[in-house]
Each structure stands twice: as C-alpha cells, then as structure tokens.
XYZ file of C-alpha atoms in Angstrom:
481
model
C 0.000 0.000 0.000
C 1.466 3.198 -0.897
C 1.188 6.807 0.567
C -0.690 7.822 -2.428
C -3.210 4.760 -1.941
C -3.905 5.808 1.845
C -4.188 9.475 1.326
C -6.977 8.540 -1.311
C -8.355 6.311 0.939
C -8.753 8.809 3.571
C -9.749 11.443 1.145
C -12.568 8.820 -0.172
C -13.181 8.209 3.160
C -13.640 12.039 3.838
C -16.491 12.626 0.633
C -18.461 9.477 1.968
C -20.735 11.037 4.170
C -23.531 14.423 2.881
C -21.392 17.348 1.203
C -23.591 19.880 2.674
C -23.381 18.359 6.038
C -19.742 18.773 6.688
C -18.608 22.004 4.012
C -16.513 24.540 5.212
C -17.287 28.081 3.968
C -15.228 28.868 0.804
C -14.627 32.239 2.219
C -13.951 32.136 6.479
C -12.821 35.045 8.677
C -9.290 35.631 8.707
C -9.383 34.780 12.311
C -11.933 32.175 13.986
C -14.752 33.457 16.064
C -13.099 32.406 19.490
C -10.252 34.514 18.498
C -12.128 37.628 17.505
C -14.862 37.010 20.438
C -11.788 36.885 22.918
C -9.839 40.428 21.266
C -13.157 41.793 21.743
C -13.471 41.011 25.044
C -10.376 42.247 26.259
C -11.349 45.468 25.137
C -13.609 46.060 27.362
C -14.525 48.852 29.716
C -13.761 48.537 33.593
C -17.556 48.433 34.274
C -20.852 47.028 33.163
C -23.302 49.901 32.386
C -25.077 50.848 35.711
C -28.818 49.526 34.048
C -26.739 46.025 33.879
C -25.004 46.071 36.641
C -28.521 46.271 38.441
C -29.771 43.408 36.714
C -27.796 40.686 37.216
C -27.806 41.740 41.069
C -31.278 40.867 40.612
C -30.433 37.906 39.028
C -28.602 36.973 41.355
C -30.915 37.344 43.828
C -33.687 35.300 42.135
C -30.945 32.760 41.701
C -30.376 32.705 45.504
C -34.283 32.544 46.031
C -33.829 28.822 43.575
C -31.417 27.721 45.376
C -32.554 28.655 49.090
C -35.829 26.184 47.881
C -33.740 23.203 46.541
C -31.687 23.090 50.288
C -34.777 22.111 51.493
C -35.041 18.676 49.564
C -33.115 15.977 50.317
C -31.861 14.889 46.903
C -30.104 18.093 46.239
C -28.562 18.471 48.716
C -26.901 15.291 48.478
C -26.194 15.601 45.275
C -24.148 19.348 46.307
C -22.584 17.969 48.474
C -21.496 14.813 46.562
C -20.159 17.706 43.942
C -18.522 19.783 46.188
C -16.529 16.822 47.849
C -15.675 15.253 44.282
C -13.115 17.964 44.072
C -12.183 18.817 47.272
C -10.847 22.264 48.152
C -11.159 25.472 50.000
C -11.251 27.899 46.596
C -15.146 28.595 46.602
C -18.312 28.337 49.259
C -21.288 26.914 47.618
C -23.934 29.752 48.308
C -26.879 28.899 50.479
C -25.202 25.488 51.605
C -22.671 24.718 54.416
C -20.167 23.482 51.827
C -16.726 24.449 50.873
C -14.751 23.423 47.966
C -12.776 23.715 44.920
C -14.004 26.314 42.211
C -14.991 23.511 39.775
C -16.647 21.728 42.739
C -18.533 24.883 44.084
C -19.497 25.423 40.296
C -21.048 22.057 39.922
C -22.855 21.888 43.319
C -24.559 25.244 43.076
C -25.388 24.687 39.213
C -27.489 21.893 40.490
C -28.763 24.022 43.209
C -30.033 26.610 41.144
C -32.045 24.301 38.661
C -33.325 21.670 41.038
C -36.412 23.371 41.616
C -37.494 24.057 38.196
C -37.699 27.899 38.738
C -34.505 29.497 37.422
C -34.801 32.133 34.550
C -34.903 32.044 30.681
C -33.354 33.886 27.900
C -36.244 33.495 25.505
C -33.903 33.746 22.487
C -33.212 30.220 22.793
C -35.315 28.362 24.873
C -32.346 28.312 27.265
C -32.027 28.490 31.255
C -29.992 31.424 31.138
C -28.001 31.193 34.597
C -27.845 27.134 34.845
C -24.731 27.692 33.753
C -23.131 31.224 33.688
C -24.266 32.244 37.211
C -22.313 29.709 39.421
C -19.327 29.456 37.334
C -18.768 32.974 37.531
C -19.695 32.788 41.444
C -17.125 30.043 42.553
C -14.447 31.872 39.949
C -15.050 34.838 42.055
C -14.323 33.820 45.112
C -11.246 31.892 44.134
C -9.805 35.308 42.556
C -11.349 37.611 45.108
C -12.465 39.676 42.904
C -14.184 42.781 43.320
C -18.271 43.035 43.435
C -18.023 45.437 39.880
C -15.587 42.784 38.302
C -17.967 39.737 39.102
C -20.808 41.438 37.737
C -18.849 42.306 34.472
C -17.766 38.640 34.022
C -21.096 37.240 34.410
C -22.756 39.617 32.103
C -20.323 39.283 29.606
C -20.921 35.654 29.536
C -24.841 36.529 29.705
C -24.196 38.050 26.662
C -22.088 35.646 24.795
C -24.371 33.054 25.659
C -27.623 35.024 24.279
C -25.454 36.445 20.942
C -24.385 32.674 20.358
C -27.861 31.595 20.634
C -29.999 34.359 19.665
C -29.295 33.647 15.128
C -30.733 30.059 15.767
C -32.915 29.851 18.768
C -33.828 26.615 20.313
C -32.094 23.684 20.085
C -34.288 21.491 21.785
C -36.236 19.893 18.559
C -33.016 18.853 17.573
C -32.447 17.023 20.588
C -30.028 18.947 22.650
C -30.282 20.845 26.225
C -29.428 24.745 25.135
C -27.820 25.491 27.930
C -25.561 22.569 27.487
C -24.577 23.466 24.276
C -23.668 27.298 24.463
C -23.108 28.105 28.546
C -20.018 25.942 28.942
C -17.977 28.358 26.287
C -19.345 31.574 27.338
C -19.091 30.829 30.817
C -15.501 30.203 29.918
C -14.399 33.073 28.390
C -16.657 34.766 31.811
C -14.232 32.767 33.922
C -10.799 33.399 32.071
C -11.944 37.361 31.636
C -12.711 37.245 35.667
C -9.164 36.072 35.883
C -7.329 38.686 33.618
C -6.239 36.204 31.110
C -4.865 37.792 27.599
C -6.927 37.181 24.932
C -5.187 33.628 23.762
C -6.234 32.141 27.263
C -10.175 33.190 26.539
C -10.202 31.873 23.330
C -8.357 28.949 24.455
C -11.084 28.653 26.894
C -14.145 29.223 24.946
C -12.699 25.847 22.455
C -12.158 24.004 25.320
C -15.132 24.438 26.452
C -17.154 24.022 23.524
C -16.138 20.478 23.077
C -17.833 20.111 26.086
C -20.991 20.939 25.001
C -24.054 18.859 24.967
C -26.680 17.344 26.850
C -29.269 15.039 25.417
C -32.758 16.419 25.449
C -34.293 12.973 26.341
C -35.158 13.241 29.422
C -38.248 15.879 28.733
C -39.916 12.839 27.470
C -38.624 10.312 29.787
C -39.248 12.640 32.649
C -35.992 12.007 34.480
C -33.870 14.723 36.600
C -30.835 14.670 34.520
C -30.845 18.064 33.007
C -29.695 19.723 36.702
C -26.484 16.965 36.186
C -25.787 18.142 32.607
C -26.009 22.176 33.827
C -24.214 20.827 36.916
C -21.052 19.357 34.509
C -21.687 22.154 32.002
C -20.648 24.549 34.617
C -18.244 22.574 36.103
C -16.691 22.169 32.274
C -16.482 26.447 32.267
C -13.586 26.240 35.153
C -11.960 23.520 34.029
C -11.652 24.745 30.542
C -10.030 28.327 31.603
C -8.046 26.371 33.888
C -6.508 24.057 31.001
C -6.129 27.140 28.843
C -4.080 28.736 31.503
C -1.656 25.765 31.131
C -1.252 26.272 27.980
C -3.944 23.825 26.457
C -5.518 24.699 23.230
C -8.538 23.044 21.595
C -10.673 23.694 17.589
C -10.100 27.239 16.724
C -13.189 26.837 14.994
C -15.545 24.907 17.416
C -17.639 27.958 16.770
C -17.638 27.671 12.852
C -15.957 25.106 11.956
C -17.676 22.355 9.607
C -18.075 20.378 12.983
C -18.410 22.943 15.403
C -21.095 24.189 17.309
C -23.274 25.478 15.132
C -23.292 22.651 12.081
C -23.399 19.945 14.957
C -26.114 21.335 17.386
C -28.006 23.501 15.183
C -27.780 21.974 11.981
C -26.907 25.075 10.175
C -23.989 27.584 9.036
C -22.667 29.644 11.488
C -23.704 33.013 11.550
C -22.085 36.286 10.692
C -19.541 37.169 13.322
C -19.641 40.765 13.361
C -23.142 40.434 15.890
C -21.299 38.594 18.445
C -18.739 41.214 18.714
C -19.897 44.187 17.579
C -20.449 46.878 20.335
C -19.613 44.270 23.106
C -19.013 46.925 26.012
C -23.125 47.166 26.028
C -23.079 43.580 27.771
C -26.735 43.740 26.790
C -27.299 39.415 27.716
C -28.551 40.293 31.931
C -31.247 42.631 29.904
C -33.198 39.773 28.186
C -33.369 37.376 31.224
C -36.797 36.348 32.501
C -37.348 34.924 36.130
C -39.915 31.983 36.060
C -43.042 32.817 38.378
C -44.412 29.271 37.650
C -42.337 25.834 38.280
C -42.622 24.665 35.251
C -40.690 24.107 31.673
C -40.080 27.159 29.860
C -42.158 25.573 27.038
C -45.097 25.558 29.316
C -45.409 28.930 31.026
C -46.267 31.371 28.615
C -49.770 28.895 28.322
C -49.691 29.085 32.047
C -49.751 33.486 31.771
C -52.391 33.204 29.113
C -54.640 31.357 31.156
C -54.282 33.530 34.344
C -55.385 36.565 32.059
C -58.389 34.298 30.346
C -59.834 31.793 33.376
C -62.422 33.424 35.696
C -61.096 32.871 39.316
C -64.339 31.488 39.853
C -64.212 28.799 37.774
C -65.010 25.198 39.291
C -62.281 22.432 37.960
C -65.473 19.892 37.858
C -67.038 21.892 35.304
C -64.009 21.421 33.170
C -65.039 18.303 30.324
C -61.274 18.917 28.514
C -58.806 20.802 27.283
C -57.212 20.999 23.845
C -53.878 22.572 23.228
C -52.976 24.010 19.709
C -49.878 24.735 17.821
C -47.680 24.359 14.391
C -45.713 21.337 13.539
C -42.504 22.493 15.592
C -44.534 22.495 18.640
C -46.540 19.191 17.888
C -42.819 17.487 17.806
C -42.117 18.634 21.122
C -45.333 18.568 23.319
C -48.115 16.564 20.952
C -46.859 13.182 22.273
C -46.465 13.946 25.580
C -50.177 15.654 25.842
C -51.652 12.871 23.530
C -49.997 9.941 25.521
C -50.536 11.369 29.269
C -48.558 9.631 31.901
C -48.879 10.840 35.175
C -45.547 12.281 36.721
C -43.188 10.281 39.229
C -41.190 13.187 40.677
C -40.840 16.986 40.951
C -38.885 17.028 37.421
C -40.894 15.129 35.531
C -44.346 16.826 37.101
C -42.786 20.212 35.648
C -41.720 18.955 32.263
C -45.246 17.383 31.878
C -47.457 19.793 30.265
C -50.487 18.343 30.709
C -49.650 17.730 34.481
C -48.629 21.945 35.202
C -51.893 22.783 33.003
C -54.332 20.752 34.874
C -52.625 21.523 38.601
C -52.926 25.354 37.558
C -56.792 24.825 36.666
C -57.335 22.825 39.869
C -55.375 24.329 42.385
C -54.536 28.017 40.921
C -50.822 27.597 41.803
C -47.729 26.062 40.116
C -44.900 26.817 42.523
C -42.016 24.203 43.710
C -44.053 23.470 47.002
C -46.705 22.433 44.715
C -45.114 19.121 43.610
C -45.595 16.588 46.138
C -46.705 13.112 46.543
C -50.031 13.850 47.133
C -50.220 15.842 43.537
C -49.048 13.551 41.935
C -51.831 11.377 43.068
C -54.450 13.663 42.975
C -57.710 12.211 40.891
C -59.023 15.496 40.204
C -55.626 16.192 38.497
C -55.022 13.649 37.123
C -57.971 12.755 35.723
C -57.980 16.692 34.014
C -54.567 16.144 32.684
C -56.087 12.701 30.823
C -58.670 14.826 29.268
C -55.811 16.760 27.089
C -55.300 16.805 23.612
C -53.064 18.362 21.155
C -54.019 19.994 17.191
C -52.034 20.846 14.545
C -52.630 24.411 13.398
C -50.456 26.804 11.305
C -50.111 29.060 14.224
C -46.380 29.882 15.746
C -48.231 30.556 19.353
C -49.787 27.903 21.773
C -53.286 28.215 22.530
C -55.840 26.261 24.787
C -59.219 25.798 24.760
C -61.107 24.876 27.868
C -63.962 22.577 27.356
C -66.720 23.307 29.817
C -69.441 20.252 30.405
C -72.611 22.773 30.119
C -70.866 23.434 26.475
C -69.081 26.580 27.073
C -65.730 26.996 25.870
C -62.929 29.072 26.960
C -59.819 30.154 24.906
C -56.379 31.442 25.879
C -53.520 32.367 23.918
C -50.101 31.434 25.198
C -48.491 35.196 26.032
C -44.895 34.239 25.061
C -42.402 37.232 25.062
C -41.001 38.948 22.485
C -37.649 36.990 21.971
C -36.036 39.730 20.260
C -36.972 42.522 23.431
C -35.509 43.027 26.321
C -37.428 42.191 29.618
C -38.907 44.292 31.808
C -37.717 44.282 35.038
C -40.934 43.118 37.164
C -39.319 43.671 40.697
C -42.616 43.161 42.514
C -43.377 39.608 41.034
C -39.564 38.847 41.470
C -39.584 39.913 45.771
C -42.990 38.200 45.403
C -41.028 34.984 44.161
C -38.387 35.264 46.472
C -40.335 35.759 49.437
C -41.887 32.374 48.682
C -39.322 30.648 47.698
C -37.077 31.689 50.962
C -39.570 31.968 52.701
C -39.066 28.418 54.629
C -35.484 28.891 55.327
C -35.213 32.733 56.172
C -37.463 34.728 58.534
C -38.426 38.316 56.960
C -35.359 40.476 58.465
C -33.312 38.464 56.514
C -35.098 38.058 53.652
C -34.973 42.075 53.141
C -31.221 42.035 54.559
C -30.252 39.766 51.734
C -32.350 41.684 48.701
C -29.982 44.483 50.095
C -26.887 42.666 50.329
C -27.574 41.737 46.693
C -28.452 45.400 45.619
C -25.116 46.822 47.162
C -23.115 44.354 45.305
C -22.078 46.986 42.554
C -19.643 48.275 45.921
C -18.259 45.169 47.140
C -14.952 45.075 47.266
C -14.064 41.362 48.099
C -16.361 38.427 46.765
C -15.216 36.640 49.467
C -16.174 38.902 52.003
C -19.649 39.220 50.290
C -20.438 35.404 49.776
C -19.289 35.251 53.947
C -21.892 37.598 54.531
C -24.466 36.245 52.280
C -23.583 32.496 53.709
C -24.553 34.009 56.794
C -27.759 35.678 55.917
C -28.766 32.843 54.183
C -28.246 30.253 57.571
C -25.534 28.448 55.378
C-alpha cells in the first residue's frame, strides 16, 4: 500500500458522508470566532453599564431565592454535596449550603442548586435556562480570585451576553435534541471565567474551544421525565472552570468549534454559522442580563407562557369539575415537542418530571390556581381530580407559531387562551414586585423576613463590594448556610 493509496483512501473516506453536512465556507474570517470574540473582550470597559449592573444583582438574587428552595429537599442536597466533595478544596463556598470546595466543585454543586427546583430564569432567544450555567461558574471563579463586586458582575454579564449572541441567530435547540444550555453556557461561561481572571486574549479563546467540546446534553429526558438536566447544567458549569483552567496551562482546543464544519453550530443547530460581526460588535453594552426572565411558575419554559395566558383568560371562579377537557394548539414544531407527551398522558413520578409534563402543570394550575415548587408533592401527583384533568388533554395541529388552549366546559361553554410568550427579540422588563414576590416564597421556609430584606440588600449593594469573598461570607450568613 502506498502513501498515495492511503491518502486517497482517507480522502474517499472524507467525501463518503452528505457534502452539505460537513462544508466549510469557501470564504472564512481571517481569524476564527473564538479569536475575535476573545480580542473583543479584552477590550472592554472597567464596568458594566449601571442599568446592567442592576440586573444581574437581581439575578442573582432570584438565583439565591432557587437555590434557598432546593436546600430544602433531600436529593439536592446530596447531590451538592457529593459535587462539592468530588473535588475537594477550599477555593469557593457553595452559596446557600454549608459546603466548601474547589471552584470547579462549588461550580457544579450550586449549578445543580439553582435548577433543582425548576424555577430558574430564561433567555427566551433560545429556549435556554440562562443562569444554569453562567451564574455559578462565575460565582465560585469569584471567590477563588477575590475579585471585586463590579468585576464579578462584568464577568457574568459578559458571559450573559455571549451566551444570548451565540444563541440568539438560531434559537432553540431542543427539537433537535439537545439541552441549550448545554450546548452554548459551557464556552461563554468560559471566556466569563478566564476574563474574571485577567487572562490575555489567547487564554479566553483557548477557553471558549475548550469548552465548547464540552458541550451537549441530550434532550431525552423531557420525554422520559428524568432529573438529569440539573447533572448536565451541573457538569456544564463545572466544564467552564476547568476549561479556563486548562487554557491557563497552555492547552488549546478547535479554533473553529464555533464555525468550523463540525463545530457548534453545524453539529447542534444543523446550520452555518452566523455572521460574526453580531457577536462582537459593540460588546461593552453587555446587553445578555437585559433579556433574562425569572420563572413565576415551576414549570418548563415551554409551558409557562400557556400558564400566563390562562391567568389573564380563566375566571377565578371557575369550578375544575365543570371542566369536560382541554385541547392545546400549535404548528408542527410544537406538535414534535409537546403533541406526544399531551396525547400519551402519563402521570408524573417526581418533581422534574411533574414540571416537564405539560399536561400535568396545566391541569394543577386549573385545579389548584398555583404552580410553585411546594406544589409538587406526593399527594399531587396522586391527585384524581388532576389527574384525571390532565387525561382529558389533547393536542391539534394548526399553522399558528403561538400555543393556545381551549377549555372545554361540560354545560358546552368553551374558553380560549392564547399562550403570552415574550417577544424573543426585546428586552425584559424588570418586574421587581413579582420577582420579591417569588423570592419571598421561595425563601420563605429557610429565612425569617429580616433576613429576607437584609439579603435583597446585600444583593443590591453588590455593585460596591470590594471582596467576593467577604460578600459570599456575609451572604452564607444571611442565608443560615
């Protein structure tokens, strides 16, 4: 066999598969995106603007509210502590628990923390659960560096943003089988982490391809019902440190895992990349904390906007036993996500699957008027009224890109709501009284109301911190931790 034979082999070999699924751009960027991405972060101003520095200390704070709930159930816990002892150290405390450990351990635990419970915020642009990923890698990075309260909150809206301008060209990921938080936190909470660190801009981009091979998270388990999505945010996050770390060493992965024939965007999305001017363009606006949504239901993303629709349509009057059925509506992208599930109703097992399960959340709301994490319990999950409601559901195709739902009524009445879904494209409003709402119910089990308000303000004066550490003390302590 000669070298001519095996380098037509391989090049044989190479053409096998679809041309369009694996062609490279005839024309690329002189430099790959992680490259230009990283330049352009470096060149950023000492600050986040003032309107974004405010937001992500509300984020924060919602995030604490998530993850004061989950330290009340057992399985979380365990499983925080099981990821903060994995790795030991003394680098990072995992907020709201009495754990220590290292930064990729303290990333991991409160990653799973903050989604246990089902309630932690979206960026609509993609479907995604915006701080899964970006919020705890940032926090445990942090503390390791000591960084100052301004500094933290400019790393973890820059990855905010790089996470929403990576996602925002293709939007959800989900029908193609893939968790999108999976797939695009790990490399912007990278290039978050090595930024927070003051690495040059070979490190970041270094960081962001480390992390994006990374990526993933089969989407599976939304019709299985199973709890793994908090373990794949959980690794995701954990994935963030460990790729700045590497890059630090002097580790280097795919230039192009951005762009590249099999990068990111051709293997999650199934499309070309986009242009990269929009994810660098004008970065210093760190616009990504602006588009995140708290959840004010426990339920999947996919689900709540049905759930707002019918709180503005449903009398508060009306009896669940007058209800015959409901029917839920949508286009053929929708029908391959929720039409099986709805059709082919199998009641729930545990708190996860309850709040994936659309027909489950839909029928609890019209029984019980309340979707919150306290909501799931044994009992629900039993409930005949409930479940026999949630039977009653059906799903139609329509041309329609929004949900709707009728109501059936058994004296032939009908009642018709339009799921309110956001305008992806917008930023979000702000809503502070349905966020303190939200967080006094969600802390309200572990902290008594002069802490509650002590730790909004702790939050709100985090734009003059000086020491993370000193701030996360002071929070642990607030929070009973």
């Amino acid at each position: 066999m000669t070298r001519r034979s095996v380098l037509g082999g391989a090049a044989a070999l190479a053409g096998a598969g679809p041309a369009c699924a694996l062609t490279e751009k005839s024309q690329v960027p002189p430099d790959s995106f992680t490259k230009a991405i990283a330049e352009a972060v470096t060149a950023l101003h000492e600050r986040a603007p003032v309107e974004v520095e405010e937001r992500v200390a509300w984020t924060l704070l919602d995030n604490l509210a998530s993850m004061l709930y989950a330290g009340t159930l057992a399985r979380p816990i365990s499983a925080a502590a099981y990821f903060a002892k994995n790795t030991p150290g003394r680098d990072a405390e995992v907020l709201t628990a009495d754990l220590v450990s290292s930064q990729t351990g303290a990333a991991s635990a409160m990653a799973y923390l903050l989604h246990a419970a089902e309630i932690d915020d979206s960026d609509p642009r993609g479907e995604l659960r915006a701080s899964a990923v970006i919020m705890p890698a940032c926090l445990a990075a942090a503390q390791a560096a000591d960084a100052s309260g301004p500094e933290f909150l400019r790393a973890a809206a820059l990855g905010y943003t790089l996470q929403g301008r990576f996602v925002q060209p293709v939007g959800p990921v989900q029908t193609r089988g893939w968790m999108a938080s999976g797939v695009w936190g790990p490399p912007a909470a990278a290039a978050a982490v090595s930024f927070l660190r003051g690495r040059p801009a070979a490190d970041i981009a270094s960081s962001m391809s480390l992390a994006g091979s990374a990526a993933g998270g089969a989407f599976q388990y939304y019709f299985d019902q199973t709890d793994e999505k908090r373990i794949i945010v959980a690794r995701a996050a954990r994935a963030a440190i460990e790729s700045a770390d590497l890059a630090a060493l002097g580790e280097h992965g795919a230039a192009r895992i951005l762009e590249g024939r099999a990068g990111l965007y051709h293997l999650f999305a199934g499309t070309d990349a986009p242009a990269l001017a929009p994810l660098t363009d004008d970065l210093g606006r760190l616009e990504g904390p602006l588009y995140l949504r708290p959840k004010f239901f426990a339920a999947s993303h996919s689900i709540i906007p049905t759930l707002d629709g019918l709180q503005a349509a449903a009398p508060s009057e009306l009896d669940p036993a007058s209800i015959e059925s409901f029917i839920v509506r949508g286009n053929a992208s929708w029908s391959r996500i929720v039409a099986r599930k709805i059709n082919d109703f199998e009641p729930p097992s545990s708190r996860i699957g309850a709040a994936l399960n659309f027909s489950f959340v839909v029928a609890m709301w019209l029984v019980r008027r309340s979707v919150l994490p306290g909501d799931y319990t044994q009992e629900a999950f039993r409930d005949p009224d409930i479940i026999s409601l949630a039977r009653s559901g059906s799903f139609e195709v329509n041309d329609s890109d929004h949900l709707s739902i009728e109501i059936v009524l058994r004296n032939g009445e009908r009642i018709h709501a339009v799921a309110q879904d956001p305008d992806r494209n917008a930023p979000a409003p702000l809503n502070a009284v349905r966020r303190m709402n939200k967080f006094n119910a969600l802390a309200g089990s572990r902290l008594n109301e002069e802490r509650k308000a002590d730790l909004h303000e702790h939050c709100m004066d985090l734009k003059n911190a000086r020491s993370m550490r000193a701030w996360v003390r002071h929070a642990q302590k607030l929070c009973g931790a």
